[in-house]
Coordinates of C-alpha atoms in Angstrom, one line a residue:
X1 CA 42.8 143.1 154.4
X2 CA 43.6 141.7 151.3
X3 CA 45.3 138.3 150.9
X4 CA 45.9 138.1 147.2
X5 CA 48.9 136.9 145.6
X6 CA 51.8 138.9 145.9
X7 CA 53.4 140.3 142.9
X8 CA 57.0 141.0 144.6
X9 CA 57.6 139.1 147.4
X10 CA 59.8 141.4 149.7
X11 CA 61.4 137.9 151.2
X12 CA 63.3 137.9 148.5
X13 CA 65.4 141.1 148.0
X14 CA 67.6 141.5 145.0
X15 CA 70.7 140.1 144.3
X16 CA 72.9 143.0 145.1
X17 CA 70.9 143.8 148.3
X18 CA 71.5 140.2 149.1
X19 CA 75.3 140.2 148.4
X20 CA 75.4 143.4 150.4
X21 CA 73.8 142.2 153.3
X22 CA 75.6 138.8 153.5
X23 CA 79.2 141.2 153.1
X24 CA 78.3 143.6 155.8
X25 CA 77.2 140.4 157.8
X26 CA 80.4 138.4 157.1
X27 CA 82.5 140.9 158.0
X28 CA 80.7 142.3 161.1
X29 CA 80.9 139.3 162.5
X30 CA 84.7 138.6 162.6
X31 CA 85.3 142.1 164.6
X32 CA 86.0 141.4 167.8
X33 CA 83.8 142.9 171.6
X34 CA 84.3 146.6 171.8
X35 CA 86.4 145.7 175.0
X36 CA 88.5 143.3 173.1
X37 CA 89.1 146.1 170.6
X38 CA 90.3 149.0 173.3
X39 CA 92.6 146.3 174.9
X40 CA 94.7 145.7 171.6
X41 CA 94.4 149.5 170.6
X42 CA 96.0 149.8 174.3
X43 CA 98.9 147.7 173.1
X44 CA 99.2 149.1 169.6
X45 CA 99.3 152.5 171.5
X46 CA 102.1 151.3 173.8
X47 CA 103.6 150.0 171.1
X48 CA 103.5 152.9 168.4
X49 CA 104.5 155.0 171.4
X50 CA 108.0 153.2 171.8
X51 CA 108.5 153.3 168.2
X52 CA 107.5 156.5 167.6
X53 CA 109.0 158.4 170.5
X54 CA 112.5 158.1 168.6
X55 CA 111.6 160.6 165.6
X56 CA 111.5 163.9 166.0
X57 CA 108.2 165.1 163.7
X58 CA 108.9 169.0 164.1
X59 CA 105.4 169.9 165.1
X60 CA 104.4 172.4 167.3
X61 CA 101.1 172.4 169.5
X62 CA 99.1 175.1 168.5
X63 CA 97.8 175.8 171.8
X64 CA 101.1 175.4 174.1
X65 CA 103.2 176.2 171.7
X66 CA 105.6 173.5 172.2
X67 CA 106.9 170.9 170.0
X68 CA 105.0 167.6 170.1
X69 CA 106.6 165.0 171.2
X70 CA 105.3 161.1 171.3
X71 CA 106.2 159.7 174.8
X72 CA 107.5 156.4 175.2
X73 CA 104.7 154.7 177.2
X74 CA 107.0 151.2 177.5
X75 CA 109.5 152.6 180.0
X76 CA 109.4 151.5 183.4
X77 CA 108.2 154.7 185.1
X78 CA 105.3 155.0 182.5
X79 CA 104.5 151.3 183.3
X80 CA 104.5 151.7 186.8
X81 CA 102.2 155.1 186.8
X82 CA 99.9 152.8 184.3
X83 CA 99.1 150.8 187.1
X84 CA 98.8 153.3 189.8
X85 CA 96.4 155.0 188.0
X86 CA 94.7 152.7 186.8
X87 CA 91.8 152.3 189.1
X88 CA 91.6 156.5 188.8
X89 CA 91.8 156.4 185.7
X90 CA 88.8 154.0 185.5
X91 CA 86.6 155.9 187.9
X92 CA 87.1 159.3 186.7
X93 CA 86.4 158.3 183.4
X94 CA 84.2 160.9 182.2
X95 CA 81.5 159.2 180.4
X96 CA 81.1 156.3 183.5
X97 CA 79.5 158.1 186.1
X98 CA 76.8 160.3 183.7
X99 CA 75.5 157.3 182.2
X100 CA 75.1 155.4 185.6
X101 CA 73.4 158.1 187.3
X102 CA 71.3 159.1 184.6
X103 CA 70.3 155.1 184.3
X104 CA 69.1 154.6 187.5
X105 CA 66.6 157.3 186.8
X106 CA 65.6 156.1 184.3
X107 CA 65.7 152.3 184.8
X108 CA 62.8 153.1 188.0
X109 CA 60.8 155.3 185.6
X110 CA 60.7 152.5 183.3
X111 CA 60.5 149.3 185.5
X112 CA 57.5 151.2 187.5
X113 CA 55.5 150.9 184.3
X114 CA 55.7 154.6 183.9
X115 CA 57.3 155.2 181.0
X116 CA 55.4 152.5 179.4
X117 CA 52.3 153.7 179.8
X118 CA 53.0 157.5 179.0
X119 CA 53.7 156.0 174.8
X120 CA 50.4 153.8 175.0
X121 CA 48.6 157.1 176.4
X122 CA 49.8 158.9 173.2
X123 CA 49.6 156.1 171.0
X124 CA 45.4 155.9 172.4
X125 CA 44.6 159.5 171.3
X126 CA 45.6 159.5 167.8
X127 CA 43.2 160.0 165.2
X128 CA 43.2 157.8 162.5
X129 CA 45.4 160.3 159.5
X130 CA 47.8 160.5 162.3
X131 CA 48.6 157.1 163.0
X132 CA 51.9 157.4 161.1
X133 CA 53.2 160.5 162.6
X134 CA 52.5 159.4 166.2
X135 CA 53.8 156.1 166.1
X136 CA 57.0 157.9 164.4
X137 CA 56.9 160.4 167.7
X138 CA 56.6 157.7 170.0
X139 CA 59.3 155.8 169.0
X140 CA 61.3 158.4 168.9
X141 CA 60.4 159.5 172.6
X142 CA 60.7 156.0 173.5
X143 CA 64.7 156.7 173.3
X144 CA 64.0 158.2 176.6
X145 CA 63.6 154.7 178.1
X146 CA 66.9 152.9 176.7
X147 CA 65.0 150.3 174.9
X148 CA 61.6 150.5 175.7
X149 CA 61.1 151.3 171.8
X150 CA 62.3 147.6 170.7
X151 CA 60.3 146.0 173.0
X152 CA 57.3 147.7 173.5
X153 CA 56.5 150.9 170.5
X154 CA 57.6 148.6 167.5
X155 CA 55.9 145.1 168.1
X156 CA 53.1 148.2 169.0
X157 CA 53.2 149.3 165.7
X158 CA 52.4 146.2 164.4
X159 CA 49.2 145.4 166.5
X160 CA 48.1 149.0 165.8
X161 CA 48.7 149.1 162.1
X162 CA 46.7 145.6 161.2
X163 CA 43.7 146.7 163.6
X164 CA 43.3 150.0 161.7
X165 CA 43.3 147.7 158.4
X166 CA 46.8 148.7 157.1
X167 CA 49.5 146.5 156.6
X168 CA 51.1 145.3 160.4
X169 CA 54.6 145.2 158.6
X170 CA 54.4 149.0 157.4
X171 CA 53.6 149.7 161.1
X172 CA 56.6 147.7 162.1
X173 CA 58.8 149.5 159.7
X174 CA 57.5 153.0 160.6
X175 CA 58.2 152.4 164.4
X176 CA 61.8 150.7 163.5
X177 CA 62.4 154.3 161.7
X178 CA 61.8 156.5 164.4
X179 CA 63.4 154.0 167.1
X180 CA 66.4 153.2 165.2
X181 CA 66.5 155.3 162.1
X182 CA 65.8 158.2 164.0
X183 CA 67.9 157.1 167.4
X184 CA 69.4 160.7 167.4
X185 CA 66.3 162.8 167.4
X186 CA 64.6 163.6 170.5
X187 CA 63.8 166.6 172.6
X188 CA 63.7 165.2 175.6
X189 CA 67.1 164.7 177.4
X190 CA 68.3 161.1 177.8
X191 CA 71.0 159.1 178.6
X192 CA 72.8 158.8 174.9
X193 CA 73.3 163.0 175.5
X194 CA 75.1 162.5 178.6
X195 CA 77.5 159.6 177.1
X196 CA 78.3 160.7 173.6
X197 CA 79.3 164.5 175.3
X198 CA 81.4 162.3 177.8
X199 CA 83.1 160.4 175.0
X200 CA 83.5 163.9 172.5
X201 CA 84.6 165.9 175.6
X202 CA 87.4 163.1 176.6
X203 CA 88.5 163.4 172.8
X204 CA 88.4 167.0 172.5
X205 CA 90.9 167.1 175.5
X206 CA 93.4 165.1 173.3
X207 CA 94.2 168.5 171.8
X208 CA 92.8 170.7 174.2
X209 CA 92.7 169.7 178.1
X210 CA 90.6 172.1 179.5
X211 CA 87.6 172.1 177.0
X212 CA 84.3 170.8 178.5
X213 CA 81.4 169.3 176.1
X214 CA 77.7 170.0 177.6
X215 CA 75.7 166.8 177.9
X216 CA 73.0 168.8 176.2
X217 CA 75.2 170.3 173.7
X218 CA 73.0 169.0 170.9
X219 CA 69.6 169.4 172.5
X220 CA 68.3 171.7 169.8
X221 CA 69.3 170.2 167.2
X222 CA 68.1 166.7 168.0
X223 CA 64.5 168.0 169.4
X224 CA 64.1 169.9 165.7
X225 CA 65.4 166.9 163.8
X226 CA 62.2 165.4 166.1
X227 CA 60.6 166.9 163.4
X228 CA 62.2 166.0 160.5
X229 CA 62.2 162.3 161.1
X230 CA 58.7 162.2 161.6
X231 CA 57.8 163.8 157.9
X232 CA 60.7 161.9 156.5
X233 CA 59.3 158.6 158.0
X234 CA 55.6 159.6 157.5
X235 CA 56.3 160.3 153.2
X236 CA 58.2 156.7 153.3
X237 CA 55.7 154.6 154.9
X238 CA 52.5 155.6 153.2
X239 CA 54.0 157.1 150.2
X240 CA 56.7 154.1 149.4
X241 CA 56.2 151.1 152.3
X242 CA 52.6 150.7 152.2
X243 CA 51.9 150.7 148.4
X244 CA 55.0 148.2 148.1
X245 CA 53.0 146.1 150.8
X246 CA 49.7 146.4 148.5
X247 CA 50.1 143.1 147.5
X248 CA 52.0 140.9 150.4
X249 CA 49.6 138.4 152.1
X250 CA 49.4 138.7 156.3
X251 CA 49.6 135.1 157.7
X252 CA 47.7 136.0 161.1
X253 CA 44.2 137.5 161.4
X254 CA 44.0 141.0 163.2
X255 CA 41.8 139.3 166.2
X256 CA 44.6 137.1 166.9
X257 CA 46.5 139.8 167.8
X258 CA 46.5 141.0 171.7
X259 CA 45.9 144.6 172.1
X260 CA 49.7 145.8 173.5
X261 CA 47.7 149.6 173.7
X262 CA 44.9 148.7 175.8
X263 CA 45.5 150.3 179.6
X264 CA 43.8 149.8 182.9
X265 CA 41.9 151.8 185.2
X266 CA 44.7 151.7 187.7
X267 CA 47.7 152.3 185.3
X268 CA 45.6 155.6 183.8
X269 CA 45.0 157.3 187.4
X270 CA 48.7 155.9 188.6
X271 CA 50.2 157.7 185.3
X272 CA 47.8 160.8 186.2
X273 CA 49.8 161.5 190.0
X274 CA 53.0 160.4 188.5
X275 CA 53.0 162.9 185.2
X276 CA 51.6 165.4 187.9
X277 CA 54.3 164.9 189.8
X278 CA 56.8 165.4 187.2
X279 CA 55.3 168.6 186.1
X280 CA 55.9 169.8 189.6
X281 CA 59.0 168.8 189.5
X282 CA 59.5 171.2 186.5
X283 CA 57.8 174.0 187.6
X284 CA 59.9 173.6 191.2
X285 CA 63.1 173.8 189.4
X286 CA 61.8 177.0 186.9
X287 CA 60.7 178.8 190.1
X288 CA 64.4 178.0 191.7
X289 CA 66.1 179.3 189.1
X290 CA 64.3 182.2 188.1
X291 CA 65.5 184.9 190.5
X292 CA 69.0 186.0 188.9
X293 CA 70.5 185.6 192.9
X294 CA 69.6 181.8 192.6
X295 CA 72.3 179.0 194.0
X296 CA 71.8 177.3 190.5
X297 CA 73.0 180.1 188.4
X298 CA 76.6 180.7 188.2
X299 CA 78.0 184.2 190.3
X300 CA 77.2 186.4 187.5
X301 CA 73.8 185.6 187.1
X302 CA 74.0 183.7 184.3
X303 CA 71.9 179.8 183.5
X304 CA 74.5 178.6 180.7
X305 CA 77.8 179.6 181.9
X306 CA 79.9 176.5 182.4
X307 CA 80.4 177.9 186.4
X308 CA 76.5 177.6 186.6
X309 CA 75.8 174.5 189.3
X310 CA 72.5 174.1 186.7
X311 CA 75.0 173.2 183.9
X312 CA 76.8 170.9 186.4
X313 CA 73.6 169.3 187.4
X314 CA 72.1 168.5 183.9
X315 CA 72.4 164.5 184.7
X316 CA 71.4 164.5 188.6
X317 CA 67.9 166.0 187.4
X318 CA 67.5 163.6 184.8
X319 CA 67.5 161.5 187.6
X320 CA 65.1 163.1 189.9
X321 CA 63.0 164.1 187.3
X322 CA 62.3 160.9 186.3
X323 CA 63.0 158.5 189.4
X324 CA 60.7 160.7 191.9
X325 CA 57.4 160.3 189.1
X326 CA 58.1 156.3 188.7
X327 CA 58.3 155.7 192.1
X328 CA 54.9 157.3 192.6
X329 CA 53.5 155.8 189.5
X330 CA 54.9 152.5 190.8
X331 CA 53.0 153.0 194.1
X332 CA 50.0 153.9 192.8
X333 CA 49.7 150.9 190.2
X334 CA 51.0 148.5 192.4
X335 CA 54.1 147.8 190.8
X336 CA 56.4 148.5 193.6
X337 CA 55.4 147.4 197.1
X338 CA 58.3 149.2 199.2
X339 CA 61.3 150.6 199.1
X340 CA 63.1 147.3 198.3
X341 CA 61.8 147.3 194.9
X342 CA 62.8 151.1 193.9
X343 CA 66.1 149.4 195.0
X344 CA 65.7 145.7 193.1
X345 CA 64.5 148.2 189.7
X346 CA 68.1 150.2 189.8
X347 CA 70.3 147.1 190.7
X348 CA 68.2 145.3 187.4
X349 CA 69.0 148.3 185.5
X350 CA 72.4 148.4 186.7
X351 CA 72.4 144.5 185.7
X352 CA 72.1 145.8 182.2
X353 CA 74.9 148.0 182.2
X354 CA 77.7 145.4 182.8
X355 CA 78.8 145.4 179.1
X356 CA 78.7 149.0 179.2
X357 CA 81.1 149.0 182.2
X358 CA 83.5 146.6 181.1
X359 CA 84.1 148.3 177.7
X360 CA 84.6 151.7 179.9
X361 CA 87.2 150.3 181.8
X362 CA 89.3 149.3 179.0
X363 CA 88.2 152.0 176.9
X364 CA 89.4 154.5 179.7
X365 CA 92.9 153.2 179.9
X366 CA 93.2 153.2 175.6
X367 CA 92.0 156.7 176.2
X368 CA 94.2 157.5 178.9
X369 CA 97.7 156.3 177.1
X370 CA 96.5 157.4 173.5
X371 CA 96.4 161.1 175.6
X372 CA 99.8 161.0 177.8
X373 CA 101.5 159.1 174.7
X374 CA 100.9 162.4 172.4
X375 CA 100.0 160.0 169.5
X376 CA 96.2 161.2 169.1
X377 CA 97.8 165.0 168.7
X378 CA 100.5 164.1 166.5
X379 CA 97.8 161.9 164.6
X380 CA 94.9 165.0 164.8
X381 CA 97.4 167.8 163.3
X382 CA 98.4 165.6 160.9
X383 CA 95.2 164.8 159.0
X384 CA 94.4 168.5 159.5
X385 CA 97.1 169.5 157.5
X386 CA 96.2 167.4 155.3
X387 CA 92.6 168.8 154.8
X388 CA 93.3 172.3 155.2
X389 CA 95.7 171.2 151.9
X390 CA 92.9 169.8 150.2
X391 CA 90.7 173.1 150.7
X392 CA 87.4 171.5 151.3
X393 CA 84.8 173.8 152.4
X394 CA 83.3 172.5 156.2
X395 CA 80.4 171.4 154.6
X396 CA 82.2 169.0 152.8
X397 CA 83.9 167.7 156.0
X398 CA 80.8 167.3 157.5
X399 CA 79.2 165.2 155.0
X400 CA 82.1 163.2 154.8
X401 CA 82.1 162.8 158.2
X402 CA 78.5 161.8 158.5
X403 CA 79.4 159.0 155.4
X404 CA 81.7 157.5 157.1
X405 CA 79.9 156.8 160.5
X406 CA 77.1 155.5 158.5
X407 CA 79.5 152.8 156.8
X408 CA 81.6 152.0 160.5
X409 CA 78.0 151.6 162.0
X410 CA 77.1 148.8 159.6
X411 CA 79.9 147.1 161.5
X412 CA 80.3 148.3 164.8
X413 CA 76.5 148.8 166.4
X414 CA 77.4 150.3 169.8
X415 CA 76.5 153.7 169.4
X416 CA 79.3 154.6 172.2
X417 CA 81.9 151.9 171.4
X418 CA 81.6 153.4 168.1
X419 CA 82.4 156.8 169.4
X420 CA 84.9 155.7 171.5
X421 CA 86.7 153.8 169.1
X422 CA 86.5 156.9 166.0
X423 CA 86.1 160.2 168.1
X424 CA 89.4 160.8 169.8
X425 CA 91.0 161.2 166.0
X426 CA 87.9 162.6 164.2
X427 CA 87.3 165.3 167.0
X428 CA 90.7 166.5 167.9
X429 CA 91.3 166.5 163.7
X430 CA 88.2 168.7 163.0
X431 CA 89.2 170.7 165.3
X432 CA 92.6 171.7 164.2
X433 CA 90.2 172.8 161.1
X434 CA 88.1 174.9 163.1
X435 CA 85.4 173.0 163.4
X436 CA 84.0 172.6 167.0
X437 CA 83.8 169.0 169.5
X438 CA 79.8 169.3 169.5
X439 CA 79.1 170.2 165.7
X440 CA 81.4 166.6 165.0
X441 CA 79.2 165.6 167.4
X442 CA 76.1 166.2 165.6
X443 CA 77.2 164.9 162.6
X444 CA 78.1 161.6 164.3
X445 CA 74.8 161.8 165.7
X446 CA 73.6 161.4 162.0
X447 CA 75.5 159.4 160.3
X448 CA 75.2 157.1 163.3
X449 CA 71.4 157.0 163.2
X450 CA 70.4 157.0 159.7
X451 CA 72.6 152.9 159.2
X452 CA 71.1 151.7 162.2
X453 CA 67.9 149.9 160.6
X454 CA 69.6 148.5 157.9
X455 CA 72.5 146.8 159.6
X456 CA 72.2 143.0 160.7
X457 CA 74.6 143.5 163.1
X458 CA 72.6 145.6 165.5
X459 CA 71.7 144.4 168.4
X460 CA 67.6 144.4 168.2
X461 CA 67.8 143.6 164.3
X462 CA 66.9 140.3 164.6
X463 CA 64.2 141.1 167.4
X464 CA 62.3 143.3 164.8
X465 CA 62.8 140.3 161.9
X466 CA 60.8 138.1 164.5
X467 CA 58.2 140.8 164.8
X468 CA 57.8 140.6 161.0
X469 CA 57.5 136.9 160.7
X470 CA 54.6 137.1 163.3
X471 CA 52.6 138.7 160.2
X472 CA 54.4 136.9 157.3
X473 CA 56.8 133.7 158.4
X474 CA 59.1 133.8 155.1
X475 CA 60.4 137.0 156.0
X476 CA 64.0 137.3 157.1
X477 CA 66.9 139.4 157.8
X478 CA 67.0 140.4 153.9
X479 CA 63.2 141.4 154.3
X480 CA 63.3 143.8 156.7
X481 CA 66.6 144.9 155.6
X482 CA 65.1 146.0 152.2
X483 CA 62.1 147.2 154.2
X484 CA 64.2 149.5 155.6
X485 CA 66.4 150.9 152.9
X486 CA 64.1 153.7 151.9
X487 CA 64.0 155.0 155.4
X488 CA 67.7 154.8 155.5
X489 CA 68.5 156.4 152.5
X490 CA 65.8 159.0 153.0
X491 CA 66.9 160.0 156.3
X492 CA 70.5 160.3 155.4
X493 CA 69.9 162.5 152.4
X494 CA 67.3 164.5 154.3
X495 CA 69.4 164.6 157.8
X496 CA 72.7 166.0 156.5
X497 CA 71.0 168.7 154.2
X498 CA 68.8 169.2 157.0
X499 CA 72.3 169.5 159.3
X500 CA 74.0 171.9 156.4
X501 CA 71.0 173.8 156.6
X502 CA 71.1 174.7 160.3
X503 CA 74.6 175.5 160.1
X504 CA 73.9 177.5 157.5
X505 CA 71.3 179.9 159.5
X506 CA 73.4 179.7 162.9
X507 CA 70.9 177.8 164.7
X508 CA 72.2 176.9 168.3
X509 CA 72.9 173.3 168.5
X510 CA 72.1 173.6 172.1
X511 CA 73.4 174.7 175.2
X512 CA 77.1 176.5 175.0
X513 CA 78.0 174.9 171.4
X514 CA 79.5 177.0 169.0
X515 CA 79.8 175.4 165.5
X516 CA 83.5 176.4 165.5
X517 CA 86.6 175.9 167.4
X518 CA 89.6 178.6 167.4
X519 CA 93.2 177.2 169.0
X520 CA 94.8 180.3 168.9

């Protein structure tokens, strides 16, 4: 590989990247823990709710047809139901239990070595033109196992890149892309479709109490933007990344590297029963529901209808479907023993989830009191009367909307704090404009994506800049940052046209989402 002098270093981006980077940095770090920021949006909530509830705002609820009133939430009796509820109010919390359940799934699929093995498999096969494409598609799939990508596909792409003779830092970069960039685009189910339908379907309810968001509401749309991230991340690495890299010396030899792709007899026959398994699995539950007098399908026969028990089981088979083939694959290889570490793999995973939990609870009761205060209505109908008076097509609305999730994702990186925090105005508001929960969804979906790799405030950023000094040690959070600002800016152009575009022909977003939302 050539280790002639570099032209343009990349460690040292320009002056307005720099200033841009050390802005979004500054001020990233001065917002507070998701939890912290639900606690005091409970209090401004309480707060807005005693002031408020003395106006009358001559509104009426499109849907009740009554007159929308906020509700003082500081009077004794609301106080004292606060704190009866609270503890139901936490556990019913819609997005809790999906992401638990689907978790511990997935956290013995992946701590079996399953998982693991299933992206080196695919990684193993690739011919050489391919390289790009499949390390894109496995970092993508990787989403499947919570962060399996960060750790394993994109230190991968690295190793894989430098021993094929191209640049280890465009491998890097092309694996970030489709495990970051492209976090939304997957067609296989995972736990981010179960949590961001919790969160939209909890805001949706602000206006409209009964509606109910599929977890796999945007199935179709992700697994076809699959496709789209892969061509938009193959173009940029070998058409933008790689020539930019031409030039940049590599401060490690490719020999020194270990071979992260390299599998063992026993890990190839364990993945062989445990992929077998799963495709039982599969064709188990086809052959269950097929007949139209199946228990899964609802009493009419139907597989979609919201009565279905399928529908209502979308997150318990993630779990089987993934927990029954890595506890085989972790018997076969070895990695579990007995039952006590099937057990000792879901209470590690469940280890992980402690942040998540804590920001629920909170979140749940800001939730809860923006709801029974009537503030997120009042809010809702108010900004859409104000865009129905500006005229703006949807479209418009749309990329808007994907705009500004990019910009709030440069500063909040939790993909479902961020939700939390924006959703129950954005959905309830788009709503009121006809636009349905799971098309705001999707757009969130992108905007939320496409900032991802470029933001120093997310949380694997500076796991990936360490990756990158492995092959060249002056590189730094402004290297990879302008690394990755092609990807970023070619995904978000090509995602939201992409997105117009599928609107456009009245392609199902997946299962029971229409793209519009009618409150008469």
């Amino acid at each position: 590989m050539s280790k002639q002098a570099v032209a343009s270093t990349p460690d040292k981006p320009s002056g307005a990247m720099d200033k841009f980077l050390n802005l979004i940095e500054r001020a990233g770090n001065k917002i507070p823990d998701p939890a912290i920021l639900f606690f005091w949006g409970l209090v401004i909530v309480w707060l807005l709710s005693a002031l408020f509830s003395q106006f009358d705002f001559g509104m009426i609820h499109p849907i009740t047809g009554q007159a929308i009133e906020v509700n003082n939430l500081l009077t004794g009796q609301s106080l004292s139901s606060f704190l009866a509820n609270m503890v139901t109010t936490f556990t019913s919390f819609a997005p809790l239990g999906i992401v638990l359940v689907s978790m511990l799934g997935l956290g013995v699929a992946e701590a079996s070595g399953f998982i693991n093995t299933g992206l080196k498999k695919m990684l193993n096969f690739t011919p050489a033109k391919l390289l790009t494409p499949m390390l894109i598609l496995v970092a993508i799939i990787s989403h499947t196992a919570a962060d399996a990508g960060y750790v394993l596909v994109i230190p991968m792409g690295g190793v894989i890149f430098h021993a094929a003779g191209r640049h280890p830092l465009a491998g890097i970069a092309a694996a970030f892309a489709g495990v970051s960039g492209g976090f939304s685009a997957n067609f296989i189910p995972s736990g981010i479709d179960p949590l961001l339908a919790g969160f939209t379907q909890s805001a949706a309810q602000v206006l409209d109490p009964a509606y109910i968001v599929n977890p796999l509401a945007n199935i179709f749309f992700t697994g076809l933007s699959s496709i789209l991230v892969v061509c938009v991340g193959w173009y940029v690495t070998e058409k933008i990344i790689e020539p930019r890299l031409a030039a940049t010396p590599v401060d490690v030899d490719a020999e020194e590297a270990p071979n992260l792709a390299v599998l063992s007899t026993v890990e190839s026959r364990a993945f062989s029963y445990a992929g077998w398994t799963m495709v039982a699995g599969i064709v188990a539950l086809i052959t269950a529901l097929y007949p139209e007098t199946s228990p899964l399908r609802s009493p009419e026969g139907e597989l979609t209808a919201f009565s279905a028990p399928i529908m209502q089981s979308i997150v318990p088979l993630i779990f089987v479907l993934f927990i029954i083939p890595g506890i085989v694959y972790g018997r076969v290889s070895g990695s579990f023993k007995s039952g006590d570490d099937v057990i000792k793999a879901m209470a590690a995973t469940m280890g992980t989830m402690g942040g998540y939990i804590v920001m629920a609870f909170f979140c749940a009761q800001f939730l809860a009191a923006f709801s029974q205060s009537n503030l997120g209505t009042l809010l809702a109908l108010s900004g859409a009367d104000l865009l129905k008076s500006m005229d703006m097509p949807g479209q418009v609305t749309i990329v808007g909307m994907i705009l500004l999730t990019a910009f709030v994702n440069l500063l909040v990186g939790s993909a479902s704090a961020k939700w939390a925090l924006i959703g129950p105005v954005l959905v309830p508001m788009l709503m009121a404009v006809g636009i349905s929960p799971e098309l705001t969804q999707a757009a969130y979906r992108v905007g939320d994506s496409v900032s991802n790799i470029i933001s120093p405030l997310m949380v694997f950023f500076p796991l990936v800049v360490v990756y990158t000094q492995r092959y060249m040690k002056s590189s730094g959070i402004g290297t990879l940052a302008a690394l990755m600002m092609p990807y970023s800016i070619a995904m978000l152009i090509g995602w939201t046209i992409f997105l117009l575009g599928y609107w456009a022909l009245g392609i199902p977003l997946g299962i029971q989402a229409p793209y519009t939302y009618s409150m008469g």
